[in-house]
XYZ file of C-alpha atoms in Angstrom:
710
model
C 14.509 10.214 8.081
C 16.692 11.350 11.008
C 15.802 9.850 14.333
C 14.891 12.182 17.193
C 17.761 12.633 19.604
C 20.107 10.475 17.544
C 21.057 12.574 14.543
C 24.010 10.478 13.433
C 21.605 7.684 12.492
C 19.636 7.757 9.272
C 16.774 5.831 7.759
C 17.940 3.204 5.265
C 17.140 3.632 1.608
C 15.171 0.958 -0.213
C 17.145 -1.662 -2.121
C 16.248 -4.534 -4.422
C 15.953 -7.175 -1.666
C 12.846 -9.350 -1.464
C 13.748 -11.357 1.649
C 14.882 -10.158 5.087
C 16.876 -12.131 7.629
C 16.742 -10.624 11.131
C 20.000 -11.279 13.023
C 19.916 -11.195 16.845
C 23.021 -11.706 18.986
C 22.437 -13.503 22.310
C 24.534 -14.331 25.382
C 23.718 -16.475 28.373
C 23.428 -15.420 32.001
C 26.750 -14.484 33.540
C 28.490 -13.927 30.186
C 30.082 -10.655 29.105
C 29.256 -8.740 25.940
C 30.899 -10.214 22.838
C 29.648 -8.414 19.709
C 32.495 -5.872 19.832
C 35.216 -8.468 20.431
C 37.864 -8.057 17.724
C 39.435 -10.849 15.690
C 41.951 -10.174 12.927
C 41.112 -6.489 13.036
C 37.337 -6.939 12.704
C 34.620 -6.966 15.338
C 32.126 -9.807 15.674
C 29.514 -7.398 14.267
C 31.569 -6.777 11.127
C 32.615 -10.401 10.703
C 28.954 -11.396 10.890
C 27.892 -8.806 8.327
C 30.676 -9.893 5.970
C 29.385 -13.452 6.327
C 25.747 -12.541 5.614
C 25.793 -9.380 3.490
C 29.035 -7.859 2.333
C 31.540 -10.618 1.577
C 32.358 -12.021 -1.859
C 31.193 -15.299 -0.367
C 28.206 -14.700 1.904
C 24.832 -16.198 2.731
C 23.054 -13.452 0.813
C 25.337 -13.776 -2.216
C 24.957 -17.565 -2.242
C 21.180 -17.412 -2.544
C 21.296 -14.708 -5.201
C 23.541 -17.019 -7.255
C 21.684 -20.307 -6.828
C 18.284 -18.635 -7.394
C 19.411 -16.765 -10.525
C 18.752 -13.528 -8.605
C 15.181 -14.533 -7.735
C 15.930 -14.565 -3.979
C 17.617 -11.327 -2.914
C 18.367 -11.538 0.789
C 19.403 -8.738 3.137
C 20.283 -9.335 6.778
C 19.418 -6.646 9.359
C 20.112 -6.500 13.088
C 18.268 -6.028 16.364
C 20.316 -4.831 19.325
C 19.201 -4.353 22.908
C 20.511 -0.972 24.013
C 23.328 -1.321 21.511
C 24.300 -4.820 22.624
C 23.180 -8.449 22.533
C 20.088 -9.768 24.277
C 20.770 -11.485 27.602
C 19.154 -14.808 28.557
C 18.193 -15.664 32.137
C 19.828 -19.115 32.269
C 23.540 -19.949 31.989
C 24.769 -21.841 28.933
C 25.227 -25.089 30.849
C 21.499 -25.242 31.605
C 20.898 -26.060 27.935
C 23.758 -28.576 27.637
C 24.059 -32.209 28.577
C 24.727 -33.091 32.224
C 28.307 -33.982 33.149
C 30.616 -33.904 36.178
C 31.694 -30.402 35.192
C 28.197 -29.286 34.066
C 25.952 -30.322 36.899
C 23.077 -28.050 35.843
C 22.631 -29.767 32.464
C 19.719 -31.971 31.363
C 19.888 -35.690 32.206
C 17.553 -37.401 29.750
C 15.718 -36.947 26.443
C 12.557 -35.677 28.124
C 14.439 -32.995 30.033
C 16.395 -32.125 26.884
C 13.156 -31.517 24.945
C 11.766 -29.343 27.737
C 14.889 -27.186 27.858
C 14.978 -26.837 24.093
C 11.481 -25.397 24.334
C 12.526 -23.133 27.237
C 15.475 -21.803 25.234
C 13.192 -20.858 22.362
C 10.754 -19.154 24.712
C 13.535 -17.340 26.544
C 15.182 -15.652 23.564
C 11.762 -14.927 22.018
C 10.704 -13.046 25.145
C 14.010 -11.170 25.140
C 13.442 -10.107 21.517
C 9.919 -8.916 22.320
C 11.232 -6.929 25.280
C 13.971 -5.353 23.177
C 11.432 -4.174 20.622
C 9.012 -2.997 23.300
C 11.842 -0.910 24.810
C 12.085 1.068 21.575
C 15.082 -0.631 19.961
C 14.985 -0.459 16.170
C 16.317 -2.805 13.528
C 19.474 -1.481 11.943
C 22.618 -2.226 9.982
C 25.420 -4.175 11.684
C 26.984 -0.982 13.043
C 23.702 0.267 14.550
C 23.919 3.517 12.549
C 21.220 3.000 9.919
C 17.634 2.147 10.830
C 15.112 0.139 8.824
C 11.358 0.216 8.994
C 9.884 -2.842 10.746
C 7.869 -3.529 7.598
C 10.967 -4.866 5.785
C 10.841 -7.948 8.025
C 7.900 -9.255 5.978
C 8.976 -8.785 2.384
C 6.463 -11.256 0.936
C 3.579 -9.698 2.922
C 2.353 -13.007 4.329
C 2.102 -11.775 7.912
C 5.279 -13.442 9.215
C 8.922 -12.434 9.596
C 10.824 -13.884 6.630
C 13.640 -15.338 8.741
C 15.308 -14.921 12.142
C 18.900 -15.944 12.904
C 19.941 -16.177 16.569
C 23.740 -16.084 16.968
C 24.915 -17.185 20.424
C 28.131 -16.062 22.005
C 30.993 -18.403 21.229
C 31.871 -20.822 24.034
C 35.343 -20.059 25.401
C 35.232 -22.207 28.546
C 35.482 -25.608 26.857
C 33.451 -27.276 29.614
C 30.192 -27.486 27.628
C 29.609 -30.450 25.326
C 27.162 -29.922 22.467
C 25.908 -33.067 20.749
C 23.786 -33.526 17.639
C 20.110 -32.520 18.203
C 20.830 -30.899 21.579
C 19.270 -27.498 22.444
C 22.531 -25.706 21.549
C 23.060 -27.513 18.245
C 22.918 -25.489 15.025
C 19.436 -26.088 13.666
C 16.249 -24.589 12.169
C 12.909 -24.599 13.974
C 9.636 -22.687 14.399
C 8.612 -20.028 16.901
C 5.438 -17.962 16.713
C 5.421 -15.831 19.848
C 7.405 -12.832 18.598
C 5.033 -10.057 17.574
C 6.057 -6.911 15.679
C 3.875 -3.866 15.075
C 5.042 -2.312 11.808
C 2.751 0.703 12.120
C 0.523 -0.723 9.381
C -0.032 -4.260 10.633
C 1.206 -6.835 13.126
C 3.548 -9.604 11.958
C 4.657 -12.678 13.892
C 7.740 -14.855 13.905
C 7.814 -18.148 12.014
C 11.002 -20.023 11.047
C 14.322 -19.311 12.705
C 17.922 -20.509 12.669
C 20.124 -20.708 15.741
C 23.861 -20.942 15.335
C 27.061 -20.619 17.366
C 30.160 -19.448 15.532
C 33.716 -20.096 16.603
C 36.245 -17.370 15.900
C 39.382 -18.964 17.281
C 40.885 -21.823 19.255
C 41.055 -21.557 23.065
C 44.609 -20.231 22.678
C 43.361 -17.447 20.362
C 44.600 -18.912 17.070
C 42.081 -17.916 14.345
C 43.615 -19.935 11.514
C 41.051 -22.447 10.265
C 38.220 -20.525 11.961
C 38.298 -17.222 10.110
C 38.898 -16.550 6.427
C 39.440 -13.598 4.110
C 38.080 -12.919 0.640
C 40.005 -11.159 -2.138
C 39.021 -7.778 -0.668
C 40.537 -8.752 2.698
C 37.134 -8.984 4.412
C 37.149 -11.343 7.382
C 34.320 -13.903 7.604
C 33.447 -17.180 9.287
C 32.532 -20.407 7.539
C 29.135 -19.862 5.925
C 28.470 -23.533 5.113
C 26.225 -24.206 8.119
C 24.373 -20.901 7.770
C 23.659 -21.601 4.087
C 22.483 -25.140 4.842
C 20.163 -24.004 7.631
C 18.806 -21.168 5.470
C 17.884 -23.881 2.949
C 15.567 -25.264 5.622
C 14.014 -21.805 5.981
C 13.194 -22.049 2.266
C 11.586 -25.475 2.732
C 14.396 -27.793 1.660
C 15.077 -30.936 3.685
C 18.151 -32.887 4.764
C 19.618 -35.297 2.214
C 21.264 -37.533 4.801
C 19.839 -39.782 7.494
C 20.239 -39.727 11.260
C 23.323 -41.956 10.973
C 24.904 -39.379 8.676
C 24.822 -41.716 5.693
C 24.198 -39.898 2.412
C 23.715 -41.059 -1.191
C 24.041 -37.410 -2.325
C 26.901 -36.019 -0.258
C 28.842 -33.288 -2.146
C 26.227 -32.954 -4.910
C 23.989 -30.732 -2.771
C 24.417 -28.247 0.047
C 21.515 -30.003 1.801
C 23.591 -33.197 2.068
C 27.219 -32.850 3.201
C 28.158 -29.258 2.617
C 31.712 -28.264 1.855
C 33.281 -25.938 4.412
C 33.943 -23.031 4.697
C 32.069 -22.139 1.482
C 29.413 -24.652 0.396
C 28.670 -26.070 -3.038
C 25.521 -25.472 -5.125
C 22.221 -27.166 -4.468
C 20.835 -29.562 -7.078
C 18.632 -28.826 -10.079
C 15.661 -30.570 -8.442
C 15.890 -28.318 -5.384
C 16.111 -25.201 -7.540
C 13.044 -26.405 -9.440
C 10.811 -26.923 -6.401
C 11.761 -23.499 -5.025
C 10.704 -21.845 -8.264
C 14.251 -20.810 -9.141
C 14.130 -22.268 -12.633
C 12.350 -20.790 -15.623
C 9.960 -22.557 -17.977
C 12.671 -23.563 -20.459
C 15.379 -24.395 -17.916
C 14.355 -28.047 -17.597
C 13.279 -30.184 -20.541
C 11.623 -33.611 -20.526
C 13.242 -36.425 -22.470
C 10.597 -38.103 -24.635
C 12.725 -40.187 -26.996
C 16.213 -41.456 -27.754
C 18.646 -38.886 -29.062
C 21.383 -36.399 -28.316
C 20.833 -33.541 -25.876
C 22.914 -30.616 -24.634
C 22.784 -28.506 -21.488
C 24.817 -25.828 -19.742
C 26.678 -26.142 -16.451
C 24.516 -25.434 -13.431
C 24.902 -21.834 -12.319
C 26.462 -20.616 -15.578
C 25.132 -18.794 -18.618
C 24.595 -19.929 -22.193
C 22.425 -22.191 -24.323
C 19.085 -20.456 -23.874
C 19.026 -21.402 -20.185
C 18.645 -25.179 -20.559
C 20.088 -26.374 -17.252
C 18.857 -29.944 -17.097
C 16.657 -32.771 -18.290
C 14.303 -35.159 -16.592
C 12.511 -38.372 -17.510
C 9.920 -40.447 -15.666
C 10.552 -44.161 -15.110
C 7.052 -45.395 -14.149
C 8.082 -49.000 -13.428
C 10.451 -47.789 -10.765
C 8.304 -44.951 -9.438
C 11.249 -42.636 -9.978
C 12.151 -39.603 -12.032
C 15.611 -39.340 -13.559
C 17.247 -35.892 -13.369
C 20.349 -34.981 -15.379
C 22.513 -31.929 -14.680
C 25.971 -30.758 -15.639
C 28.182 -29.729 -12.693
C 31.439 -27.972 -13.508
C 33.765 -27.891 -10.485
C 36.598 -26.237 -12.366
C 37.541 -22.574 -12.136
C 35.301 -21.599 -15.075
C 32.173 -22.990 -13.433
C 29.992 -21.163 -10.917
C 31.826 -19.591 -7.953
C 30.325 -21.918 -5.320
C 30.891 -25.230 -7.170
C 34.431 -24.255 -8.173
C 37.254 -26.096 -6.389
C 39.417 -22.997 -6.797
C 37.635 -20.507 -4.601
C 39.183 -17.062 -4.268
C 39.487 -17.067 -0.504
C 42.332 -17.342 1.974
C 43.158 -18.603 5.413
C 44.315 -16.131 8.002
C 47.929 -17.309 7.464
C 47.654 -16.080 3.872
C 47.431 -19.485 2.193
C 44.681 -20.173 -0.290
C 41.957 -22.440 1.072
C 42.564 -26.063 0.137
C 40.433 -27.413 -2.667
C 38.276 -30.511 -2.425
C 38.755 -32.624 -5.520
C 35.442 -33.067 -7.327
C 34.947 -34.501 -10.799
C 33.087 -32.376 -13.328
C 30.569 -33.862 -15.733
C 27.010 -35.167 -16.066
C 25.392 -35.988 -12.718
C 22.502 -38.486 -12.848
C 20.205 -38.960 -9.907
C 16.861 -40.597 -9.153
C 14.132 -39.200 -6.949
C 10.718 -40.519 -5.943
C 8.402 -39.151 -8.633
C 5.690 -37.791 -6.374
C 8.039 -36.008 -3.981
C 8.206 -32.216 -4.072
C 10.819 -31.655 -1.341
C 13.064 -34.728 -1.283
C 14.501 -35.889 2.024
C 16.716 -38.772 3.070
C 16.446 -38.151 6.810
C 14.081 -41.078 7.362
C 15.284 -43.287 4.504
C 18.178 -45.660 4.028
C 19.646 -47.775 1.252
C 18.222 -49.203 -0.952
C 15.119 -47.014 -0.505
C 16.692 -43.622 -0.751
C 14.234 -40.887 -1.593
C 17.001 -39.028 -3.436
C 20.074 -40.824 -4.838
C 23.042 -39.827 -7.000
C 24.010 -42.638 -9.369
C 27.558 -43.826 -10.148
C 30.906 -43.207 -8.533
C 33.045 -45.324 -6.258
C 33.323 -42.958 -3.302
C 30.604 -42.413 -0.728
C 31.301 -38.685 -0.986
C 30.055 -38.867 -4.619
C 33.107 -36.791 -5.539
C 33.646 -39.001 -8.611
C 29.976 -39.626 -9.539
C 29.825 -37.262 -12.551
C 30.296 -38.696 -16.048
C 33.169 -37.271 -18.097
C 33.705 -37.338 -21.867
C 33.313 -40.864 -23.269
C 31.913 -42.265 -20.033
C 28.555 -43.972 -19.771
C 26.117 -45.424 -17.284
C 23.186 -47.861 -17.282
C 20.290 -46.251 -15.503
C 17.568 -48.877 -15.367
C 16.657 -51.743 -17.695
C 17.902 -50.786 -21.145
C 18.287 -47.069 -20.503
C 21.835 -46.069 -21.363
C 23.515 -42.626 -21.202
C 26.878 -41.575 -22.641
C 28.653 -38.177 -22.547
C 29.911 -37.167 -26.002
C 31.501 -33.749 -25.448
C 32.106 -30.912 -22.990
C 32.949 -27.534 -24.533
C 32.805 -24.101 -22.880
C 30.407 -25.103 -20.108
C 28.161 -26.975 -22.584
C 27.848 -30.731 -22.176
C 26.345 -33.008 -24.855
C 25.100 -36.508 -24.101
C 23.079 -39.202 -25.793
C 20.443 -41.456 -24.320
C 19.303 -44.777 -25.775
C 17.248 -47.867 -25.190
C 14.077 -48.586 -23.304
C 12.838 -45.016 -23.216
C 9.347 -45.439 -21.819
C 6.532 -44.036 -23.925
C 5.617 -40.689 -22.551
C 1.932 -40.259 -21.866
C 0.862 -36.672 -21.532
C -0.901 -35.909 -18.306
C -2.263 -33.014 -16.357
C -3.134 -29.602 -17.613
C -6.537 -28.370 -18.693
C -7.932 -27.763 -22.174
C -10.025 -24.637 -22.572
C -12.116 -22.963 -25.256
C -8.957 -21.515 -26.841
C -6.023 -23.653 -25.613
C -5.181 -27.313 -25.557
C -4.016 -28.884 -22.294
C -0.325 -28.506 -21.368
C 1.362 -31.641 -20.040
C 2.586 -31.058 -16.502
C 5.609 -33.285 -17.171
C 6.926 -32.210 -20.587
C 5.084 -28.878 -20.796
C 3.893 -29.598 -24.352
C 0.333 -29.062 -25.591
C -1.753 -32.140 -26.282
C -5.313 -33.238 -27.017
C -8.146 -31.095 -28.362
C -9.734 -27.832 -27.358
C -12.588 -27.975 -24.881
C -15.005 -25.522 -26.473
C -17.277 -25.674 -23.425
C -14.558 -24.869 -20.887
C -14.763 -21.116 -20.513
C -13.282 -18.880 -17.848
C -16.445 -16.954 -17.098
C -16.683 -13.693 -15.252
C -20.109 -12.792 -13.877
C -21.246 -9.198 -14.417
C -24.186 -7.943 -12.365
C -26.962 -5.926 -14.012
C -26.540 -2.177 -13.681
C -29.215 0.443 -14.304
C -28.454 3.138 -16.853
C -28.345 6.783 -15.800
C -28.299 10.049 -17.711
C -24.508 10.079 -17.575
C -23.666 6.368 -17.828
C -24.815 3.421 -19.886
C -26.134 0.419 -18.003
C -26.015 -3.287 -18.722
C -28.048 -6.416 -18.299
C -26.721 -9.333 -16.249
C -24.297 -11.369 -18.357
C -21.229 -13.629 -18.327
C -17.953 -12.886 -20.097
C -15.223 -15.380 -21.048
C -11.773 -13.904 -20.497
C -10.255 -16.468 -22.862
C -12.392 -16.387 -26.005
C -13.816 -12.918 -25.238
C -17.396 -14.031 -25.864
C -20.557 -12.973 -24.005
C -23.176 -15.309 -22.579
C -26.597 -14.895 -21.015
C -26.158 -17.706 -18.460
C -23.546 -19.251 -16.174
C -23.456 -22.447 -18.252
C -22.402 -20.485 -21.356
C -25.225 -22.190 -23.273
C -26.584 -19.001 -24.848
C -24.116 -16.697 -26.549
C -25.164 -13.064 -26.978
C -23.761 -10.070 -28.850
C -21.582 -7.619 -26.994
C -23.844 -4.730 -27.964
C -26.919 -6.449 -26.572
C -25.662 -6.323 -22.998
C -25.519 -2.531 -22.998
C -28.533 -0.429 -22.053
C -28.623 3.143 -23.343
C -28.262 6.206 -21.196
C -31.478 7.807 -19.984
C -32.771 10.808 -21.937
C -31.434 14.071 -20.475
C -33.651 16.766 -18.987
C -33.434 20.493 -18.332
C -32.948 20.983 -14.605
C -32.652 24.795 -14.575
C -33.936 27.622 -16.763
C -37.175 26.161 -18.124
C -40.125 28.646 -18.592
C -38.042 31.687 -17.807
C -39.041 35.184 -19.101
C -36.536 37.714 -20.389
C -36.822 41.366 -21.440
C -35.187 41.430 -24.853
C -33.435 44.777 -24.245
C -32.291 44.062 -20.714
C -28.726 43.160 -21.777
C -29.026 40.060 -19.615
C -28.116 36.463 -20.563
C -30.289 33.398 -20.010
C -28.778 30.215 -18.540
C -30.102 26.662 -18.958
C -28.742 23.464 -17.372
C -29.022 19.901 -18.711
C -28.349 16.918 -16.444
C -26.406 15.129 -19.189
C -22.656 14.572 -18.771
C -20.550 17.427 -20.097
C -18.421 14.946 -22.040
C -21.571 13.994 -24.015
C -22.316 17.566 -25.188
C -22.950 17.928 -28.950
C -24.624 21.265 -29.784
C -27.372 23.797 -28.959
C -30.498 24.384 -31.048
C -32.982 27.268 -30.849
C -36.395 26.895 -32.476
C -34.967 24.013 -34.511
C -31.878 25.826 -35.817
C -28.283 25.205 -34.616
C -26.609 28.067 -32.776
C -22.971 29.108 -33.128
C -20.849 28.273 -30.090
C -19.006 31.197 -28.427
C -21.021 33.643 -30.587
C -24.612 32.862 -29.750
C -23.907 30.978 -26.531
C -21.251 29.659 -24.170
C -21.142 26.214 -22.548
C -19.396 24.845 -19.470
C -19.412 21.753 -17.277
C -21.681 21.058 -14.421
C -23.456 18.995 -15.863
C -24.015 20.973 -19.124
C -24.566 24.685 -18.544
C -25.527 26.740 -21.618
C -25.805 30.520 -21.527
C -27.489 32.464 -24.365
C -25.726 35.753 -25.061
C -27.657 39.100 -24.714
C -26.950 40.042 -28.350
C -28.771 36.929 -29.494
C -31.744 37.631 -27.204
C -32.152 41.137 -28.653
C -32.645 39.616 -32.103
C -35.408 37.285 -30.984
C -39.083 38.082 -31.527
C -41.324 38.533 -28.524
C -43.139 35.440 -27.472
C -42.210 31.838 -26.651
C -39.085 30.031 -27.917
C -37.684 26.510 -27.550
C -34.022 25.722 -26.759
C -32.601 22.236 -27.186
C -29.310 21.147 -25.504
C -28.230 18.186 -27.615
C -25.955 15.482 -26.097
C -25.093 11.944 -27.213
C -27.869 10.638 -24.967
C -30.594 12.829 -26.552
C -31.964 16.375 -26.440
C -33.040 18.227 -23.313
C -35.598 20.930 -24.273
C -36.800 24.044 -22.449
C -39.268 26.862 -23.207
C -38.684 30.518 -22.485
C -40.483 33.800 -23.294
C -39.077 37.002 -24.713
C -41.103 40.158 -23.920
C -40.969 43.759 -25.166
C -40.060 46.502 -22.667
C -42.715 49.225 -21.784
C -41.786 52.570 -23.517
C -41.869 56.114 -21.912
C -44.157 57.686 -24.624
C -46.947 55.252 -23.869
C -46.772 55.940 -20.172
C -46.932 59.767 -20.642
C -49.969 59.627 -22.972
C -51.868 57.388 -20.589
C -51.150 59.719 -17.684
C -52.297 62.900 -19.513
C -55.540 61.270 -20.702
C -56.467 60.164 -17.230
C -55.783 63.641 -15.791
C -57.980 65.365 -18.384
C -60.797 62.892 -17.820
C -60.734 63.475 -14.078
C -60.778 67.279 -14.573
C -63.886 67.138 -16.795
C -65.736 64.798 -14.438
C -65.142 67.056 -11.405
C -66.264 70.297 -13.185
C -69.791 71.614 -12.337
C -69.889 74.136 -15.097
C -69.497 73.692 -18.795
C -70.915 74.509 -22.102
C -71.414 72.890 -25.427
C -68.239 74.654 -26.469
C -66.332 72.962 -23.621
C -67.750 69.614 -24.653
C -66.679 70.113 -28.217
C -63.324 71.254 -26.988
C -62.978 68.088 -24.940
C -63.979 65.982 -27.914
C -61.418 67.651 -30.103
C -58.788 67.234 -27.393
C -59.581 63.535 -26.978
C -59.598 63.010 -30.699
C -56.176 64.594 -31.005
C -54.909 62.500 -28.088
C -56.138 59.243 -29.610
C -54.652 60.207 -32.958
C -51.368 60.973 -31.279
C -51.344 57.644 -29.388
C -52.083 55.698 -32.535
C -49.344 57.490 -34.409
C -46.727 57.059 -31.652
C -47.603 53.399 -30.948
C -47.504 52.399 -34.588
C -44.133 54.082 -35.002
C -42.668 52.496 -31.826
C -43.522 48.801 -32.577
C -42.926 48.591 -36.284
C -40.492 45.477 -36.697
C -37.296 46.252 -38.547
C -36.855 43.550 -41.140
C -33.294 44.726 -41.673
C -32.332 43.556 -38.192
C -32.222 39.934 -39.351
C -29.341 38.363 -41.230
C -28.224 34.939 -42.401
C -27.516 33.785 -38.898
C -30.668 35.224 -37.296
C -33.362 33.084 -35.789
C -36.849 32.577 -37.266
C -38.836 34.956 -34.992
C -42.399 34.109 -36.140
C -45.281 36.750 -35.892
C -43.330 39.771 -34.830
C -46.103 42.601 -34.625
C -49.001 40.860 -32.906
C -47.985 42.083 -29.483
C -47.733 45.741 -30.588
C -51.096 45.619 -32.409
C -52.933 44.388 -29.342
C -51.313 47.094 -27.256
C -52.568 49.828 -29.654
C -56.100 48.396 -29.636
C -56.109 48.382 -25.828
C -55.086 52.039 -25.643
C -57.756 53.103 -28.180
C -60.396 51.235 -26.198
C -59.318 52.991 -23.022
C -59.529 56.390 -24.715
C -63.023 55.554 -25.994
C -64.135 54.765 -22.476
C -62.829 58.094 -21.230
C -64.647 60.053 -24.011
C -67.894 58.261 -23.276
C -67.593 59.124 -19.597
C -67.044 62.810 -20.370
C -70.033 63.009 -22.706
C -72.214 61.400 -20.066
C -71.252 64.020 -17.517
C -71.964 66.848 -19.964
C -75.405 65.476 -20.859
C -76.344 65.339 -17.174
C -75.499 68.998 -16.731
C -77.907 69.947 -19.451
């Protein structure tokens, strides 16, 4: 979608990302803009985007690799009027006091206060930038993103925020570990974003200060290039701090001692591109699949693939509980050669600015064994020290753990009689054997149900018996049946065994069919007791309140009619129309129509009547006129009386003849598809009798008048 008044900017298309990192550049009071400063032909904007999004080695690429593509990060940017946000205090205000920084903090209490102030200050600046109408965009501020992408997991918070401060060129500010300007991860909740659909708030953030060159401008050792000549900064710190965003903890203590060191990015990360994290850390973040990690239950030989590589049905490691020690042993294969994963490899395809390949750090490939406290989800060594490390890599002579992995033919005693030896390493597949003192594994955890045995939460194998009384019941409320829908009684349904029960304790099983109540019988809601002239060429319409989808057929006087010949039918609910040709064939009198649906038959009565003919009307009119003429006459003779009698007699005879001829039923009108019409001539007979009676009355009246004259 093009933005109003800014037609060179377009709305970003969706991609496959499921995590958004919001990058905000910030500078302190009195400092000049820096995001367009150029180093080695690239601006700070571009260098940053190479480091987070575009580079062969980037923060986003790192987490796609270590998560097996489960975490797909995209970094977007917020600018204030096209530039960085500006803080109200100078940089020195957040640094330690010195003779050349007289505005710095002087003690731990003041340091903590200013750390809080710094967080509040940039948060307010971000809120103001958004309130001023600034949008989130790509690094070049040419493509806009909807604010909704900031909360990819829809939990109401921004996935991640990274604040990048302007690099310090003065050299008069000292930044010590844990100071307000140190690179670290923390929490802030006072940034609020209206996405148009909901409001989301800030949560975890990273703050970082990158260096692009020495004070004399030399960038060698500060900037690097990948094989595509893209310039980027060291991403080691950014990757480590992003691990904290995910929930991982530091694997060193406050004195910088570490029993893990180069075996995890959360310990001592390798710069400028860090190494992989450990199997345990991948596991707790949900970045391993069900068959990635197996539990060792007995002595024997086992094989696994190198961490971060493909092969072997995805078995990446093994683990085994040691109850006496309160520890869990994890085993993983780390290949630091060129055929391993790109972040563990010592031979990274990246270059210094002077063109030389980045120096390798010598790390030994092989089986890495480490112990972790069994009940710990996110291991941390920050508040531990030897010999009570929460997380410890075994073996090796160097404190860097660079030589801790076991190569071919090498072995190690783990605890008691537990002994491990590496037998072979071929094509990223390592095979080892484990012997002695393997503790008996006791299945634990999981839940047996009516159809499944419990699954051990340690080895993931089924154990024990079924629990036939442990159902997963779903309660279904009673629902009254209607004409169009079946109803049901109250019942309980087990989604596992698919059985039905009458009570919440599943003590009384019932049949599936017994929970259903039938639809109500349908009724005629239009057309009942209508009257139709059989020769009117009009149709009759009846309506049943049954659902149209339930329609079956139409019956008339007990016999099935032919659809589209005798009648038509349409929805709403069921509308049946009898055709005029059918009505003409029906006898006069009452008939019964039945609209049959799957829920029953809706019946209606209707009457067919004969039309009044013209011959009958003329005869009646002439008779009445003659009668009135005779009654008004004051003169007459016997001859006139006889004449009247003869005239009346002829009239009656004529009426009888014409009536009988008009209402004689034609038996030939019926055929194989005609309806049983019952007593066809009764109506005509009664009409003839009525006319004769009327004529008799007229004759009697005339004779009476004549007799009076005499």
